[in-house]
Tab-separated table of C-alpha atoms and ligand atoms in Angstrom:
chain	number	residue	atom	x	y	z
A	1	MET	CA	97.682	90.327	88.538
A	2	SER	CA	97.958	90.405	84.532
A	3	THR	CA	94.093	90.824	83.585
A	4	ARG	CA	94.594	87.305	81.462
A	5	SER	CA	95.101	86.097	84.856
A	6	GLN	CA	92.232	87.771	86.656
A	7	SER	CA	90.337	86.632	84.256
A	8	ALA	CA	91.690	83.021	84.290
A	9	THR	CA	91.913	83.076	88.187
A	10	GLN	CA	87.454	84.372	87.486
A	11	ARG	CA	85.992	81.578	85.385
A	12	THR	CA	87.692	79.515	87.869
A	13	LEU	CA	85.257	80.963	90.303
A	14	GLN	CA	81.835	80.949	87.569
A	15	GLY	CA	83.344	77.378	87.518
A	16	LEU	CA	83.034	76.354	90.554
A	17	LEU	CA	80.182	78.535	91.615
A	18	LEU	CA	78.072	76.825	88.699
A	19	LYS	CA	78.985	73.481	90.435
A	20	ARG	CA	78.032	74.535	93.930
A	21	PHE	CA	74.851	75.579	91.827
A	22	GLY	CA	73.917	72.156	90.315
A	23	MET	CA	73.789	70.879	94.470
A	24	ALA	CA	72.179	73.333	94.972
A	25	VAL	CA	69.946	72.518	92.302
A	26	ALA	CA	69.920	68.576	92.950
A	27	THR	CA	68.729	69.832	96.734
A	28	TYR	CA	65.809	70.605	95.116
A	29	GLY	CA	65.128	67.722	92.998
A	30	LEU	CA	65.572	65.611	95.598
A	31	THR	CA	63.193	67.757	97.935
A	32	ALA	CA	60.625	67.931	94.964
A	33	LEU	CA	60.397	63.737	94.646
A	34	LEU	CA	59.875	63.763	99.062
A	35	CYS	CA	56.820	66.307	97.772
A	36	TRP	CA	55.373	64.000	95.268
A	37	VAL	CA	55.632	60.632	97.534
A	38	GLY	CA	54.069	62.706	100.085
A	39	PHE	CA	51.565	63.566	97.753
A	40	PHE	CA	50.904	60.144	97.353
A	41	VAL	CA	51.415	58.348	100.398
A	42	GLY	CA	48.369	61.031	101.137
A	43	LEU	CA	50.696	63.686	103.819
A	44	PHE	CA	50.585	66.684	102.197
A	45	GLN	CA	47.791	68.317	102.179
A	46	ALA	CA	46.756	70.009	98.705
A	47	THR	CA	45.762	68.453	95.046
A	48	ALA	CA	47.730	67.692	92.416
A	49	GLN	CA	47.823	71.626	90.903
A	50	THR	CA	49.663	72.753	93.964
A	51	ALA	CA	52.158	70.986	94.023
A	52	VAL	CA	52.700	70.739	90.338
A	53	LEU	CA	52.627	74.766	90.824
A	54	MET	CA	54.949	74.582	93.816
A	55	THR	CA	57.462	73.048	91.453
A	56	LEU	CA	57.678	74.894	88.256
A	57	GLY	CA	57.143	77.962	90.919
A	58	ALA	CA	60.589	76.495	92.078
A	59	ALA	CA	62.044	75.514	89.058
A	60	ALA	CA	61.817	78.876	88.406
A	61	SER	CA	62.901	80.777	90.497
A	62	GLN	CA	66.436	78.624	90.489
A	63	LEU	CA	65.906	79.443	86.575
A	64	VAL	CA	66.871	82.872	87.767
A	65	PHE	CA	69.314	81.885	89.204
A	66	LEU	CA	70.724	79.018	86.510
A	67	ALA	CA	71.085	82.537	84.680
A	68	LEU	CA	72.111	85.318	86.314
A	69	PHE	CA	75.301	82.198	86.924
A	70	LEU	CA	75.659	82.014	83.063
A	71	SER	CA	75.126	85.763	82.079
A	72	ARG	CA	78.132	86.655	84.869
A	73	GLY	CA	75.724	88.977	86.295
A	74	ASN	CA	75.939	87.427	89.619
A	75	LEU	CA	80.167	89.118	89.454
A	76	ARG	CA	78.255	92.176	89.889
A	77	PHE	CA	76.794	91.562	93.786
A	78	ALA	CA	79.740	92.049	96.789
A	79	ASP	CA	79.525	87.579	97.247
A	80	PRO	CA	79.033	86.459	93.094
A	81	SER	CA	78.332	83.142	95.340
A	82	LEU	CA	74.613	84.482	95.973
A	83	THR	CA	75.124	82.311	99.035
A	84	GLU	CA	72.721	84.841	101.106
A	85	ALA	CA	69.911	84.992	98.810
A	86	GLN	CA	69.737	81.079	97.405
A	87	VAL	CA	68.911	80.284	100.913
A	88	LEU	CA	66.578	82.804	101.530
A	89	THR	CA	65.040	81.482	98.365
A	90	ALA	CA	65.084	77.893	100.099
A	91	LEU	CA	63.930	78.615	102.776
A	92	THR	CA	61.060	80.465	101.857
A	93	TRP	CA	60.409	77.495	99.248
A	94	LEU	CA	60.480	74.996	102.501
A	95	THR	CA	57.989	76.686	104.932
A	96	LEU	CA	55.692	77.173	102.009
A	97	LEU	CA	55.756	73.424	102.017
A	98	LEU	CA	56.184	72.834	105.494
A	99	GLY	CA	52.794	74.459	105.313
A	100	LEU	CA	50.765	72.387	103.128
A	101	PHE	CA	52.686	68.734	105.577
A	102	ASP	CA	50.768	67.544	108.940
A	103	GLU	CA	51.866	65.036	110.393
A	104	GLY	CA	55.185	64.782	108.480
A	105	ARG	CA	56.138	67.764	108.391
A	106	GLY	CA	58.821	66.368	111.724
A	107	SER	CA	60.342	64.435	109.084
A	108	MET	CA	60.711	67.185	106.518
A	109	LEU	CA	62.402	69.648	109.458
A	110	VAL	CA	65.296	68.715	107.951
A	111	ILE	CA	65.453	69.467	105.153
A	112	TYR	CA	66.660	73.273	107.335
A	113	VAL	CA	69.759	71.198	108.142
A	114	LEU	CA	70.557	71.305	104.631
A	115	ILE	CA	69.699	74.279	103.756
A	116	MET	CA	71.394	76.312	106.185
A	117	LEU	CA	74.897	73.916	105.254
A	118	PHE	CA	74.938	74.919	101.827
A	119	GLY	CA	76.347	78.995	104.095
A	120	VAL	CA	78.306	77.243	106.184
A	121	PHE	CA	81.754	77.999	105.151
A	122	GLN	CA	80.198	80.908	103.071
A	123	LEU	CA	78.826	83.108	104.767
A	124	PRO	CA	80.104	84.937	107.460
A	125	PRO	CA	79.145	84.251	110.817
A	126	ARG	CA	76.357	87.355	110.975
A	127	VAL	CA	75.282	86.190	107.693
A	128	PHE	CA	74.271	83.049	108.061
A	129	VAL	CA	72.470	83.953	111.866
A	130	ARG	CA	70.376	86.017	109.761
A	131	CYS	CA	69.530	83.481	108.020
A	132	ALA	CA	68.852	80.709	111.233
A	133	LEU	CA	66.057	83.177	112.500
A	134	PHE	CA	64.647	84.297	109.293
A	135	ALA	CA	64.631	79.938	108.665
A	136	PHE	CA	63.493	79.852	112.284
A	137	PHE	CA	60.483	82.765	113.005
A	138	GLY	CA	59.307	81.170	109.558
A	139	PHE	CA	58.739	78.246	110.913
A	140	ALA	CA	57.513	78.885	114.041
A	141	SER	CA	55.288	81.991	112.407
A	142	LEU	CA	53.987	78.515	109.785
A	143	ASN	CA	53.379	76.871	113.129
A	144	LEU	CA	51.492	80.477	115.479
A	145	TYR	CA	49.060	81.354	111.524
A	146	GLU	CA	47.788	77.723	112.031
A	147	GLY	CA	47.536	77.301	116.020
A	148	TYR	CA	45.770	80.849	115.922
A	149	GLN	CA	43.213	79.266	112.373
A	150	LEU	CA	43.327	76.286	114.714
A	151	GLN	CA	44.587	74.394	112.085
A	152	LEU	CA	46.970	72.887	114.466
A	153	SER	CA	46.370	68.884	115.115
A	154	THR	CA	48.822	68.029	118.301
A	155	PRO	CA	49.753	71.121	119.438
A	156	SER	CA	52.159	69.771	121.595
A	157	VAL	CA	54.651	68.255	119.070
A	158	ALA	CA	54.332	71.839	116.533
A	159	ILE	CA	55.469	73.210	119.799
A	160	MET	CA	58.423	70.642	120.550
A	161	GLN	CA	59.157	70.697	116.452
A	162	VAL	CA	59.873	74.713	117.250
A	163	CYS	CA	61.444	74.145	120.261
A	164	VAL	CA	63.525	71.687	117.972
A	165	LEU	CA	64.257	73.412	115.112
A	166	ALA	CA	65.345	76.477	117.465
A	167	VAL	CA	67.975	73.351	118.811
A	168	VAL	CA	68.806	72.665	115.681
A	169	LEU	CA	69.837	75.998	114.192
A	170	THR	CA	71.852	77.502	117.228
A	171	TRP	CA	74.001	74.638	116.630
A	172	LEU	CA	74.457	75.372	113.379
A	173	CYS	CA	74.550	79.437	114.218
A	174	LEU	CA	78.119	78.289	116.436
A	175	PHE	CA	79.258	76.070	114.376
A	176	ALA	CA	78.998	78.649	110.675
A	177	THR	CA	81.450	81.240	113.656
A	178	TYR	CA	84.119	78.351	114.081
A	179	ALA	CA	84.221	76.695	110.657
A	180	GLN	CA	84.952	80.314	110.000
A	181	ALA	CA	87.429	81.676	112.764
A	182	MET	CA	89.415	78.039	111.319
A	183	ARG	CA	88.298	79.449	107.682
A	184	GLN	CA	90.019	83.167	108.225
A	185	ARG	CA	93.661	80.900	110.098
A	186	MET	CA	94.207	79.125	107.313
A	187	ARG	CA	93.748	82.017	104.945
A	188	GLN	CA	95.846	84.216	107.120
A	189	ARG	CA	98.641	81.604	106.858
A	190	ARG	CA	98.294	80.836	103.441
A	191	PHE	CA	99.540	84.323	103.584
A	192	ALA	CA	102.028	84.422	105.622
A	193	LEU	CA	103.258	81.583	104.016
A	194	GLN	CA	103.293	82.992	100.641
A	195	ALA	CA	104.899	86.427	101.830
A	196	HIS	CA	106.926	83.193	102.764
A	197	GLN	CA	107.710	82.051	99.968
A	198	ASP	CA	108.197	85.377	98.028
A	199	THR	CA	111.008	86.444	100.142
A	200	LEU	CA	112.820	83.137	99.474
A	201	ARG	CA	112.220	83.556	96.361
A	202	GLY	CA	113.531	87.453	96.915
A	203	MET	CA	116.627	85.583	98.013
A	204	MET	CA	117.357	83.110	95.557
A	205	ARG	CA	117.424	86.051	93.515
A	206	GLN	CA	119.981	88.462	95.637
A	207	LEU	CA	122.116	85.035	95.858
A	208	GLU	CA	122.452	84.379	92.286
A	209	ASP	CA	123.090	87.839	91.539
A	210	LEU	CA	125.558	87.761	94.204
A	211	ALA	CA	127.600	84.091	92.909
A	212	ALA	CA	127.258	85.732	88.938
A	213	THR	CA	128.936	88.983	90.041
A	214	ASP	CA	132.444	90.390	90.466
A	215	GLU	CA	132.092	92.648	93.844
A	216	LEU	CA	134.866	95.012	92.197
A	217	THR	CA	134.067	95.900	89.038
A	218	GLY	CA	130.292	94.940	88.861
A	219	LEU	CA	129.845	92.796	85.700
A	220	CYS	CA	129.478	88.909	85.142
A	221	ASN	CA	132.896	86.433	87.001
A	222	ARG	CA	134.199	84.133	84.640
A	223	ARG	CA	132.348	81.417	86.100
A	224	HIS	CA	128.638	83.049	85.013
A	225	PHE	CA	130.917	84.102	81.376
A	226	LEU	CA	131.633	79.706	80.619
A	227	ARG	CA	128.414	79.016	82.093
A	228	LEU	CA	126.552	82.334	79.316
A	229	ALA	CA	129.266	81.335	76.299
A	230	SER	CA	128.153	78.086	76.726
A	231	HIS	CA	124.782	78.283	77.030
A	232	GLU	CA	125.559	80.806	73.551
A	233	LEU	CA	127.454	78.432	72.016
A	234	GLU	CA	124.782	74.897	72.284
A	235	GLY	CA	122.087	77.920	70.778
A	236	MET	CA	123.796	78.674	68.216
A	237	SER	CA	122.705	77.328	64.195
A	238	ARG	CA	124.783	76.155	61.784
A	239	GLY	CA	126.195	79.395	59.496
A	240	CYS	CA	125.723	82.149	62.673
A	241	GLN	CA	129.091	82.781	64.493
A	242	HIS	CA	129.762	84.496	67.283
A	243	GLY	CA	133.036	86.624	68.987
A	244	LEU	CA	135.388	85.720	71.473
A	245	ALA	CA	137.988	88.244	72.890
A	246	LEU	CA	140.264	87.815	75.847
A	247	LEU	CA	141.224	91.151	77.047
A	248	ASP	CA	144.839	92.349	78.780
A	249	LEU	CA	145.376	95.803	80.809
A	250	ASP	CA	148.340	97.117	79.949
A	251	HIS	CA	150.933	96.973	82.691
A	252	PHE	CA	149.478	96.930	85.381
A	253	LYS	CA	150.901	95.306	87.924
A	254	ARG	CA	153.610	98.799	87.045
A	255	ILE	CA	150.127	100.961	87.766
A	256	ASN	CA	149.603	98.647	91.264
A	257	ASP	CA	153.698	99.310	91.937
A	258	VAL	CA	153.946	102.891	92.002
A	259	HIS	CA	150.490	104.471	92.683
A	260	GLY	CA	148.772	101.561	95.110
A	261	HIS	CA	146.413	98.711	94.846
A	262	ALA	CA	143.156	101.067	95.261
A	263	ALA	CA	144.443	102.805	92.365
A	264	GLY	CA	144.785	99.997	90.695
A	265	ASP	CA	141.237	99.037	91.549
A	266	ARG	CA	139.790	102.089	90.284
A	267	VAL	CA	141.682	101.510	86.986
A	268	LEU	CA	139.814	97.659	86.658
A	269	GLN	CA	136.183	99.486	87.967
A	270	THR	CA	137.398	103.226	84.873
A	271	PHE	CA	137.043	99.544	81.866
A	272	ALA	CA	134.469	97.586	83.273
A	273	ALA	CA	132.444	101.316	82.853
A	274	VAL	CA	134.126	101.422	79.774
A	275	ALA	CA	133.355	98.383	78.508
A	276	ARG	CA	129.268	98.890	79.907
A	277	ALA	CA	129.337	101.950	77.445
A	278	CYS	CA	130.910	100.857	74.434
A	279	LEU	CA	129.326	97.168	74.610
A	280	ARG	CA	125.259	96.563	73.829
A	281	ASP	CA	123.009	95.169	75.645
A	282	GLY	CA	123.586	91.282	74.428
A	283	ASP	CA	127.020	91.904	74.310
A	284	VAL	CA	128.718	89.539	77.005
A	285	ILE	CA	131.617	90.956	79.454
A	286	ALA	CA	133.287	89.793	82.332
A	287	ARG	CA	136.487	89.774	84.292
A	288	TYR	CA	137.827	86.444	83.592
A	289	GLY	CA	140.726	87.417	86.870
A	290	GLY	CA	143.144	89.524	88.004
A	291	GLU	CA	143.333	92.784	85.032
A	292	GLU	CA	142.155	89.922	82.671
A	293	PHE	CA	138.285	90.245	80.960
A	294	VAL	CA	136.763	87.925	78.557
A	295	LEU	CA	134.692	89.562	75.372
A	296	LEU	CA	131.867	87.433	73.597
A	297	LEU	CA	129.660	88.909	70.723
A	298	PRO	CA	127.193	87.042	69.613
A	299	ASN	CA	126.282	86.891	65.492
A	300	THR	CA	129.490	88.946	64.248
A	301	GLU	CA	131.146	88.829	61.360
A	302	ALA	CA	135.580	89.661	62.163
A	303	ASP	CA	135.261	93.127	60.733
A	304	GLN	CA	132.386	93.860	62.994
A	305	PHE	CA	134.519	92.914	65.965
A	306	SER	CA	137.268	93.857	65.603
A	307	ALA	CA	135.322	96.653	65.087
A	308	CYS	CA	134.578	96.808	68.594
A	309	CYS	CA	137.177	95.720	70.257
A	310	GLU	CA	139.421	98.788	68.576
A	311	ARG	CA	136.674	101.550	69.935
A	312	LEU	CA	136.888	99.662	73.217
A	313	ARG	CA	140.346	99.928	72.934
A	314	GLU	CA	141.081	103.218	72.115
A	315	ALA	CA	138.099	104.264	74.665
A	316	PHE	CA	140.278	103.197	77.594
A	317	ASN	CA	142.992	104.605	75.747
A	318	HIS	CA	141.321	108.161	76.591
A	319	ALA	CA	139.454	106.606	80.292
A	320	GLU	CA	140.759	109.205	83.511
A	321	PRO	CA	140.044	106.570	86.606
A	322	LEU	CA	138.499	109.507	89.033
A	323	GLY	CA	140.073	111.023	91.769
A	324	VAL	CA	143.718	108.675	90.518
A	325	ARG	CA	146.209	109.980	87.931
A	326	VAL	CA	147.429	106.976	86.614
A	327	GLY	CA	149.039	108.272	83.551
A	328	PRO	CA	148.012	106.415	80.556
A	329	LEU	CA	146.033	103.524	79.750
A	330	SER	CA	145.780	100.649	76.934
A	331	LEU	CA	145.187	97.168	76.918
A	332	SER	CA	146.101	94.454	74.481
A	333	ILE	CA	142.923	92.566	73.042
A	334	GLY	CA	143.244	89.054	71.207
A	335	MET	CA	140.736	87.672	69.319
A	336	THR	CA	139.190	84.710	67.900
A	337	LEU	CA	135.932	83.783	65.521
A	338	VAL	CA	133.302	81.009	67.318
A	339	HIS	CA	131.416	78.819	65.705
A	340	LYS	CA	128.428	75.819	66.107
A	341	ASP	CA	130.417	72.759	67.355
A	342	ASP	CA	133.113	74.774	68.295
A	343	ASP	CA	134.766	74.194	71.508
A	344	LEU	CA	134.732	76.630	73.787
A	345	ASP	CA	138.111	76.208	75.504
A	346	ASP	CA	139.958	75.176	72.354
A	347	ALA	CA	138.207	78.867	70.942
A	348	LEU	CA	139.514	80.649	74.780
A	349	GLN	CA	143.268	79.246	73.847
A	350	ARG	CA	142.717	80.642	69.485
A	351	ALA	CA	141.970	84.577	72.375
A	352	ASP	CA	144.695	83.579	74.683
A	353	GLN	CA	147.347	82.849	71.346
A	354	ALA	CA	145.714	86.101	70.328
A	355	LEU	CA	146.464	88.103	73.195
A	356	TYR	CA	149.504	87.114	73.496
A	357	GLN	CA	150.586	87.992	69.713
A	358	ALA	CA	149.604	91.290	70.443
A	359	LYS	CA	151.088	91.998	73.701
A	360	ARG	CA	154.635	90.518	72.021
A	361	ASP	CA	153.952	92.607	69.358
A	362	GLY	CA	154.261	96.326	71.380
A	363	ARG	CA	151.030	96.110	73.509
A	364	ASN	CA	148.370	98.494	73.085
A	365	ARG	CA	146.773	96.731	70.210
A	366	CYS	CA	144.894	93.647	68.349
A	367	ALA	CA	145.651	90.886	67.248
A	368	ALA	CA	143.184	87.520	65.755
A	369	THR	CA	143.186	83.875	65.651
A	370	TRP	CA	141.249	83.110	62.911
A	371	GLU	CA	142.735	80.500	62.025
A	372	ASP	CA	141.524	76.693	62.806
A	373	ALA	CA	137.641	78.838	64.079
A	374	ASP	CA	136.655	77.380	60.592
A	375	ALA	CA	134.832	73.689	63.108
B	1	GTP	N1	144.703	96.626	91.971
B	1	GTP	C1	144.020	95.122	91.588
B	1	GTP	N2	145.040	94.333	91.545
B	1	GTP	C2	144.847	92.592	90.756
B	1	GTP	C3	143.728	92.240	91.221
B	1	GTP	N3	144.372	91.601	90.976
B	1	GTP	C4	144.753	91.433	89.967
B	1	GTP	N4	145.721	92.067	90.411
B	1	GTP	C5	146.689	92.569	89.820
B	1	GTP	O1	147.666	92.718	88.188
B	1	GTP	C6	149.036	92.664	88.500
B	1	GTP	C7	149.239	91.915	86.437
B	1	GTP	O2	150.145	91.645	86.474
B	1	GTP	P1	150.692	91.020	85.497
B	1	GTP	O3	150.882	89.909	85.362
B	1	GTP	O4	152.860	90.855	85.589
B	1	GTP	O5	150.304	91.555	83.441
B	1	GTP	P2	150.860	93.031	83.425
B	1	GTP	O6	151.610	94.072	84.288
B	1	GTP	O7	149.473	93.745	83.223
B	1	GTP	O8	151.801	92.986	82.062
B	1	GTP	P3	151.376	92.509	80.920
B	1	GTP	O9	150.062	91.978	81.050
B	1	GTP	O10	152.455	92.352	80.985
B	1	GTP	O11	150.964	94.117	80.358
B	1	GTP	C8	149.463	92.104	89.283
B	1	GTP	O12	149.846	92.436	90.092
B	1	GTP	C9	148.181	90.803	90.138
B	1	GTP	O13	148.267	91.662	91.115
B	1	GTP	C10	142.526	93.654	91.705
B	1	GTP	O14	142.289	93.094	91.930
B	1	GTP	N5	143.468	94.140	91.952
């Protein structure tokens, strides 16, 4: 993955984590509200000063998390969501708060569930169980301590509350394990789907290459050339001109007849190798059909284009096909220039006329039909 897309992914992740943190803060706010309701209806067994101190303490603990998220310090931890730390902090605050509730303690137990739900989809089952044990032993110790201090008004209710919390936490642990297994399965499916997509994309690319390539020479085929050339023509700016040439191997039928079809094939491959060596990256050479080839040279002048075609013709004169002796090789070239708004078929026809001229003048030469090129 590139550095840019990595940092974009990290930004998106931080955004999501901050949203989750916002939900946690909202839960703290609502619990603080409940705490104050308990205070005003007389269920909170401490002074207003203690209630204020607890509210400020909880807010301070959240500011620490906020600072970690904003400074991106959370990214240094194995789990940047800091879910376990947030859940343990919230459980500690809740257990301390429940210590100050007496009669309302049972109804406040539900807050344990809200806190644990934060970890259901995020925490690995082992860590989730650890948090559940922390919640259970925290609440049980609170009741044991109060029982030891003879502060429990109704011990039977306290025993019932501890048992209910044990059942609820056990259920949540099972649910978290199930949810994590589902999540894992979905992740595996997503990876498998991605792998299938990559394979399909690779096959599509291979198919496209196959559909665009001439099997014998490895050059572009006629269809692909026409598509590329039309595209080049459409994108041409005014005042710019491209060179277009048809190249035909001379007396090729004779090579086939005398030396065999395989030798003819080798000559075609030799021409492709010579053309590749003579031309530059942006130039387009394609097999137009049989022993005929077509060349498009972008942004060129008539003399530069002629020089390029001459070079190619001479290079082919000196080429020696590997493994066969077919005598001297030559080709004839018909050249023209293409301008903006020129019709590709017309241009090909002009090149064909020039090729005909080159053949008629004795072959192994270049001829041009520049006229009518100023469309
Ligand atoms: N070996 C081989 N021969 C091919 C292929 N495609 C076409 N040909 C042959 O190329 C020959 C072309 O012959 P002609 O069109 O008469 O042209 P030529 O003999 O080169 O004569 P000029 O072009 O007038 O110099 C034919 O015999 C085709 O069978 C191919 O893929 N491989």
